[in-house]
Amino acid sequence: MICRFVGAAAIAVAVLLPVASQAQGVPGGVERGARDGERAAGPVGAVVGGVVGGVVGGVAGVLGVDQRPRFHSYVVEQRRPSYQYREDVRVGAVLPEEGVTYYEVPPEYGAREYRYTVVNGRTVLVEPRTHRIVEIVE
């Protein structure tokens, strides 16, 4: 039984790693990895695929690797004013509700649930309810 589990897990990882790298962010990676893993190796593949997809999706961030340069160029072209923030601009930092203008992310970037702004000259994606920075796009 353990040999089957390990074998199925290895197959799922081999099949899912290329697919999961195309997912966007942790949630997208988990969802896509689990779905594709279940197709490849049944319930065990779904579990392993979800984990692998989440890890790979987290490395890629909210925006896909190929979308980051395009999105950064888009923001530069928009010439949004930069908010001056006294704290360190980092993932997890919470921006104030007042004084910062948050903009919608165009649909072609697949991050509709987030907003973006420019802080200290850096483009950041923000979770709109909490104003928490979820990604720095450079």
XYZ file of N, CA and C in Angstrom:
414
model
N 0.818 -1.197 0.000
C 0.000 0.000 0.000
C 0.865 1.265 0.000
N 1.904 1.276 0.827
C 2.784 2.444 0.897
C 3.516 2.629 -0.424
N 3.920 1.524 -1.051
C 4.603 1.623 -2.346
C 3.694 2.255 -3.389
N 2.415 1.898 -3.366
C 1.466 2.497 -4.310
C 1.328 3.993 -4.052
N 1.259 4.374 -2.785
C 1.139 5.784 -2.432
C 2.346 6.574 -2.928
N 3.532 6.060 -2.664
C 4.754 6.740 -3.086
C 4.830 6.794 -4.605
N 4.488 5.709 -5.258
C 4.505 5.680 -6.721
C 3.519 6.673 -7.321
N 2.309 6.694 -6.772
C 1.298 7.630 -7.264
C 1.720 9.070 -7.011
N 2.326 9.309 -5.863
C 2.792 10.655 -5.546
C 3.878 11.092 -6.521
N 4.808 10.202 -6.832
C 5.884 10.525 -7.769
C 5.332 10.824 -9.155
N 4.372 10.035 -9.590
C 3.752 10.276 -10.899
C 3.039 11.618 -10.901
N 2.299 11.886 -9.842
C 1.559 13.148 -9.761
C 2.505 14.341 -9.796
N 3.590 14.271 -9.073
C 4.552 15.374 -9.061
C 5.146 15.565 -10.447
N 5.518 14.486 -11.101
C 6.114 14.578 -12.434
C 5.143 15.177 -13.442
N 3.883 14.828 -13.308
C 2.871 15.331 -14.233
C 2.490 16.765 -13.889
N 2.411 17.078 -12.620
C 1.866 18.358 -12.199
C 2.846 19.505 -12.165
N 4.095 19.253 -11.967
C 5.042 20.347 -11.825
C 5.007 21.297 -13.017
N 5.047 20.820 -14.267
C 4.974 21.770 -15.384
C 3.632 22.486 -15.446
N 2.558 21.792 -15.133
C 1.231 22.389 -15.188
C 1.049 23.405 -14.072
N 1.489 23.068 -12.875
C 1.296 23.951 -11.730
C 2.067 25.250 -11.895
N 3.176 25.223 -12.609
C 3.965 26.440 -12.758
C 3.233 27.492 -13.571
N 2.193 27.098 -14.285
C 1.420 28.052 -15.059
C 0.285 28.652 -14.239
N 0.018 28.118 -13.066
C -1.050 28.626 -12.224
C -0.635 29.958 -11.621
N -1.641 30.748 -11.239
C -1.359 32.066 -10.698
C -1.602 32.090 -9.208
N -0.542 32.212 -8.441
C -0.657 32.335 -7.005
C -0.941 31.017 -6.324
N -0.928 31.068 -5.010
C -1.163 29.866 -4.216
C -2.548 29.289 -4.462
N -3.630 30.096 -4.401
C -4.956 29.494 -4.609
C -5.106 28.851 -5.986
N -4.637 29.535 -7.017
C -4.721 28.972 -8.361
C -3.890 27.719 -8.505
N -2.712 27.717 -7.878
C -1.840 26.544 -7.939
C -2.445 25.351 -7.239
N -3.015 25.573 -6.046
C -3.640 24.475 -5.301
C -4.805 23.895 -6.087
N -5.661 24.776 -6.590
C -6.853 24.311 -7.312
C -6.474 23.532 -8.563
N -5.603 24.111 -9.365
C -5.228 23.458 -10.616
C -4.432 22.183 -10.358
N -3.512 22.230 -9.381
C -2.720 21.049 -9.061
C -3.574 19.898 -8.570
N -4.536 20.182 -7.697
C -5.418 19.131 -7.175
C -6.265 18.527 -8.293
N -6.799 19.385 -9.140
C -7.652 18.908 -10.235
C -6.850 18.019 -11.191
N -5.677 18.500 -11.599
C -4.871 17.734 -12.546
C -4.280 16.485 -11.895
N -3.933 16.580 -10.610
C -3.404 15.416 -9.893
C -4.433 14.319 -9.749
N -5.682 14.708 -9.507
C -6.739 13.701 -9.385
C -6.943 12.978 -10.711
N -6.871 13.727 -11.799
C -6.998 13.095 -13.120
C -5.848 12.131 -13.374
N -4.648 12.504 -12.931
C -3.473 11.682 -13.224
C -3.351 10.478 -12.305
N -3.679 10.635 -11.013
C -3.397 9.553 -10.064
C -4.484 9.371 -9.015
N -5.692 9.816 -9.270
C -6.786 9.604 -8.336
C -6.676 10.467 -7.091
N -7.281 10.041 -5.996
C -7.300 10.848 -4.766
C -5.913 11.194 -4.228
N -4.973 10.248 -4.310
C -3.613 10.532 -3.842
C -2.994 11.622 -4.706
N -3.208 11.559 -5.984
C -2.691 12.579 -6.894
C -3.280 13.943 -6.608
N -4.549 13.976 -6.195
C -5.180 15.253 -5.857
C -4.505 15.892 -4.660
N -4.200 15.091 -3.659
C -3.540 15.626 -2.457
C -2.147 16.133 -2.802
N -1.364 15.304 -3.459
C -0.001 15.691 -3.816
C -0.023 16.858 -4.796
N -0.900 16.819 -5.755
C -0.991 17.892 -6.746
C -1.369 19.218 -6.130
N -2.266 19.188 -5.151
C -2.644 20.426 -4.471
C -1.474 21.048 -3.748
N -0.688 20.223 -3.072
C 0.478 20.725 -2.340
C 1.516 21.278 -3.306
N 1.862 20.508 -4.337
C 2.856 20.950 -5.310
C 2.379 22.206 -6.027
N 1.132 22.218 -6.434
C 0.589 23.393 -7.124
C 0.603 24.632 -6.256
N 0.299 24.476 -4.976
C 0.320 25.617 -4.065
C 1.713 26.172 -3.883
N 2.683 25.298 -3.748
C 4.067 25.748 -3.573
C 4.545 26.470 -4.826
N 4.327 25.865 -5.976
C 4.778 26.472 -7.221
C 4.020 27.762 -7.490
N 2.719 27.775 -7.227
C 1.938 28.989 -7.407
C 2.396 30.100 -6.489
N 2.792 29.743 -5.268
C 3.282 30.747 -4.330
C 4.593 31.361 -4.776
N 5.437 30.560 -5.397
C 6.700 31.079 -5.904
C 6.433 32.051 -7.049
N 5.459 31.733 -7.895
C 5.153 32.586 -9.038
C 4.471 33.877 -8.607
N 3.761 33.884 -7.483
C 3.056 35.066 -7.017
C 1.657 35.149 -7.580
N 1.004 36.285 -7.342
C -0.364 36.491 -7.811
C -0.383 36.564 -9.332
N 0.520 37.349 -9.882
C 0.628 37.438 -11.333
C 1.545 36.332 -11.821
N 1.251 35.810 -12.984
C 2.137 34.813 -13.573
C 3.486 35.430 -13.910
N 4.496 34.605 -13.999
C 5.851 35.074 -14.267
C 5.898 35.877 -15.566
N 5.184 35.433 -16.585
C 5.199 36.140 -17.864
C 4.367 37.421 -17.826
N 3.470 37.562 -16.853
C 2.620 38.750 -16.776
C 3.272 39.908 -16.030
N 4.216 39.620 -15.171
C 4.812 40.652 -14.320
C 5.434 41.801 -15.120
N 6.282 41.532 -16.114
C 6.866 42.653 -16.868
C 5.820 43.459 -17.634
N 4.837 42.758 -18.198
C 3.776 43.468 -18.935
C 2.964 44.351 -17.999
N 2.623 43.821 -16.819
C 1.837 44.596 -15.867
C 2.640 45.794 -15.369
N 3.911 45.590 -15.077
C 4.749 46.704 -14.623
C 4.793 47.795 -15.687
N 4.964 47.417 -16.955
C 4.962 48.397 -18.051
C 3.633 49.126 -18.128
N 2.544 48.386 -17.949
C 1.212 48.998 -17.963
C 1.116 50.084 -16.889
N 1.557 49.771 -15.677
C 1.465 50.733 -14.574
C 2.333 51.958 -14.857
N 3.538 51.746 -15.383
C 4.421 52.869 -15.712
C 3.748 53.769 -16.743
N 3.124 53.179 -17.751
C 2.436 53.956 -18.785
C 1.273 54.760 -18.215
N 0.643 54.254 -17.155
C -0.501 54.954 -16.541
C -0.060 56.190 -15.753
N 1.209 56.253 -15.398
C 1.776 57.386 -14.660
C 0.995 57.711 -13.389
N 0.769 56.674 -12.597
C 0.065 56.855 -11.320
C 0.985 57.549 -10.323
N 0.422 58.450 -9.511
C 1.269 59.094 -8.494
C 1.726 58.081 -7.442
N 2.896 58.313 -6.882
C 3.457 57.410 -5.882
C 3.114 57.914 -4.486
N 2.594 57.008 -3.681
C 2.292 57.325 -2.282
C 3.582 57.170 -1.475
N 3.885 58.132 -0.646
C 5.091 58.072 0.186
C 4.748 57.389 1.502
N 5.354 56.238 1.706
C 5.081 55.385 2.866
C 6.312 55.369 3.759
N 6.124 55.609 5.028
C 7.271 55.710 5.956
C 7.812 54.350 6.379
N 7.017 53.324 6.241
C 7.432 51.979 6.641
C 8.129 51.281 5.468
N 8.637 50.081 5.733
C 9.271 49.263 4.709
C 8.204 48.735 3.753
N 8.411 48.901 2.454
C 7.486 48.362 1.448
C 7.835 46.894 1.270
N 6.963 46.019 1.790
C 7.213 44.580 1.747
C 5.883 43.848 1.707
N 5.906 42.614 1.232
C 4.708 41.785 1.239
C 4.286 41.600 2.692
N 3.010 41.814 2.955
C 2.468 41.696 4.305
C 2.250 43.030 4.984
N 2.909 44.093 4.509
C 2.710 45.418 5.091
C 1.280 45.877 4.798
N 0.694 46.593 5.738
C -0.677 47.086 5.580
C -0.619 48.584 5.314
N -1.181 48.985 4.173
C -1.214 50.392 3.798
C -2.431 51.062 4.432
N -2.373 52.367 4.642
C -3.518 53.067 5.249
C -4.717 53.131 4.304
N -5.901 53.253 4.891
C -7.117 53.388 4.086
C -7.202 54.764 3.447
N -6.748 55.775 4.171
C -6.822 57.160 3.707
C -5.511 57.583 3.050
N -5.619 58.368 1.986
C -4.438 58.942 1.366
C -3.826 58.121 0.248
N -4.194 56.859 0.137
C -3.667 55.994 -0.920
C -4.784 55.745 -1.923
N -4.477 55.877 -3.199
C -5.464 55.571 -4.237
C -5.192 54.170 -4.759
N -6.231 53.346 -4.742
C -6.123 51.963 -5.204
C -6.838 51.853 -6.546
N -6.203 51.189 -7.503
C -6.732 51.072 -8.863
C -7.063 49.625 -9.175
N -8.068 49.439 -10.036
C -8.432 48.081 -10.449
C -7.374 47.511 -11.385
N -7.126 46.218 -11.244
C -6.210 45.513 -12.135
C -7.003 45.140 -13.389
N -6.506 45.475 -14.580
C -7.232 45.109 -15.806
C -7.475 43.602 -15.880
N -8.622 43.198 -16.425
C -8.996 41.773 -16.452
C -7.987 40.855 -17.132
N -7.234 41.346 -18.109
C -6.305 40.459 -18.826
C -5.174 39.939 -17.949
N -5.009 40.494 -16.748
C -3.961 40.019 -15.849
C -4.483 38.987 -14.855
N -5.771 38.730 -14.841
C -6.331 37.650 -14.029
C -6.236 37.848 -12.527
N -6.168 39.075 -12.066
C -6.071 39.341 -10.626
C -7.162 40.329 -10.215
N -8.376 40.081 -10.664
C -9.491 41.013 -10.428
C -9.807 41.238 -8.961
N -9.470 40.246 -8.114
C -9.805 40.387 -6.694
C -8.823 41.294 -5.961
N -7.791 41.782 -6.646
C -6.793 42.658 -6.038
C -6.865 44.046 -6.653
N -6.219 44.994 -6.006
C -6.055 46.344 -6.533
C -4.550 46.604 -6.583
N -4.174 47.643 -7.314
C -2.760 48.000 -7.333
C -2.614 49.467 -6.997
N -1.426 49.820 -6.577
C -1.067 51.202 -6.328
C 0.447 51.307 -6.448
N 0.948 52.521 -6.364
C 2.390 52.746 -6.415
C 2.794 53.336 -5.070
N 3.755 52.684 -4.420
C 4.216 53.099 -3.092
C 5.731 53.267 -3.141
N 6.180 54.461 -2.781
C 7.622 54.762 -2.806
C 8.247 54.383 -4.152
N 7.496 54.618 -5.223
C 7.978 54.335 -6.568
C 7.907 52.884 -6.993
N 7.311 52.031 -6.159
C 7.227 50.591 -6.456
C 5.764 50.199 -6.665
N 5.520 49.404 -7.689
C 4.173 48.909 -7.960
C 3.867 47.759 -7.018
N 2.706 47.825 -6.349
C 2.312 46.760 -5.429
C 0.883 46.331 -5.703
N 0.629 45.039 -5.503
C -0.732 44.512 -5.524
C -1.205 44.446 -4.081
N -2.475 44.815 -3.875
C -3.015 44.942 -2.532
C -4.343 44.201 -2.437
N -4.566 43.541 -1.303
C -5.860 42.935 -1.001
C -6.771 44.088 -0.583
N -7.865 44.332 -1.331
C -8.634 45.564 -1.120
C -9.317 45.709 0.243
N -9.718 44.633 0.884
C -10.406 44.769 2.181
C -9.450 45.120 3.307
N -8.262 44.539 3.268
C -7.313 44.734 4.376
C -6.217 45.746 4.042
N -6.060 46.089 2.749
C -5.003 46.975 2.270
C -3.611 46.388 2.502
N -3.560 45.081 2.605
C -2.298 44.364 2.810
C -1.612 44.141 1.449
N -0.305 44.415 1.374
C 0.458 44.187 0.144
C 0.638 42.683 -0.017
N 0.215 42.164 -1.183
C 0.345 40.735 -1.444
C 1.445 40.427 -2.463
N 1.868 41.464 -3.201
C 2.938 41.245 -4.170
C 3.549 42.581 -4.563
N 4.861 42.592 -4.724
C 5.570 43.749 -5.242
C 5.975 43.399 -6.668
N 5.560 44.210 -7.619
C 5.780 43.919 -9.045
C 6.890 44.817 -9.561
N 8.038 44.206 -9.872
C 9.174 44.990 -10.373
C 9.669 44.428 -11.667
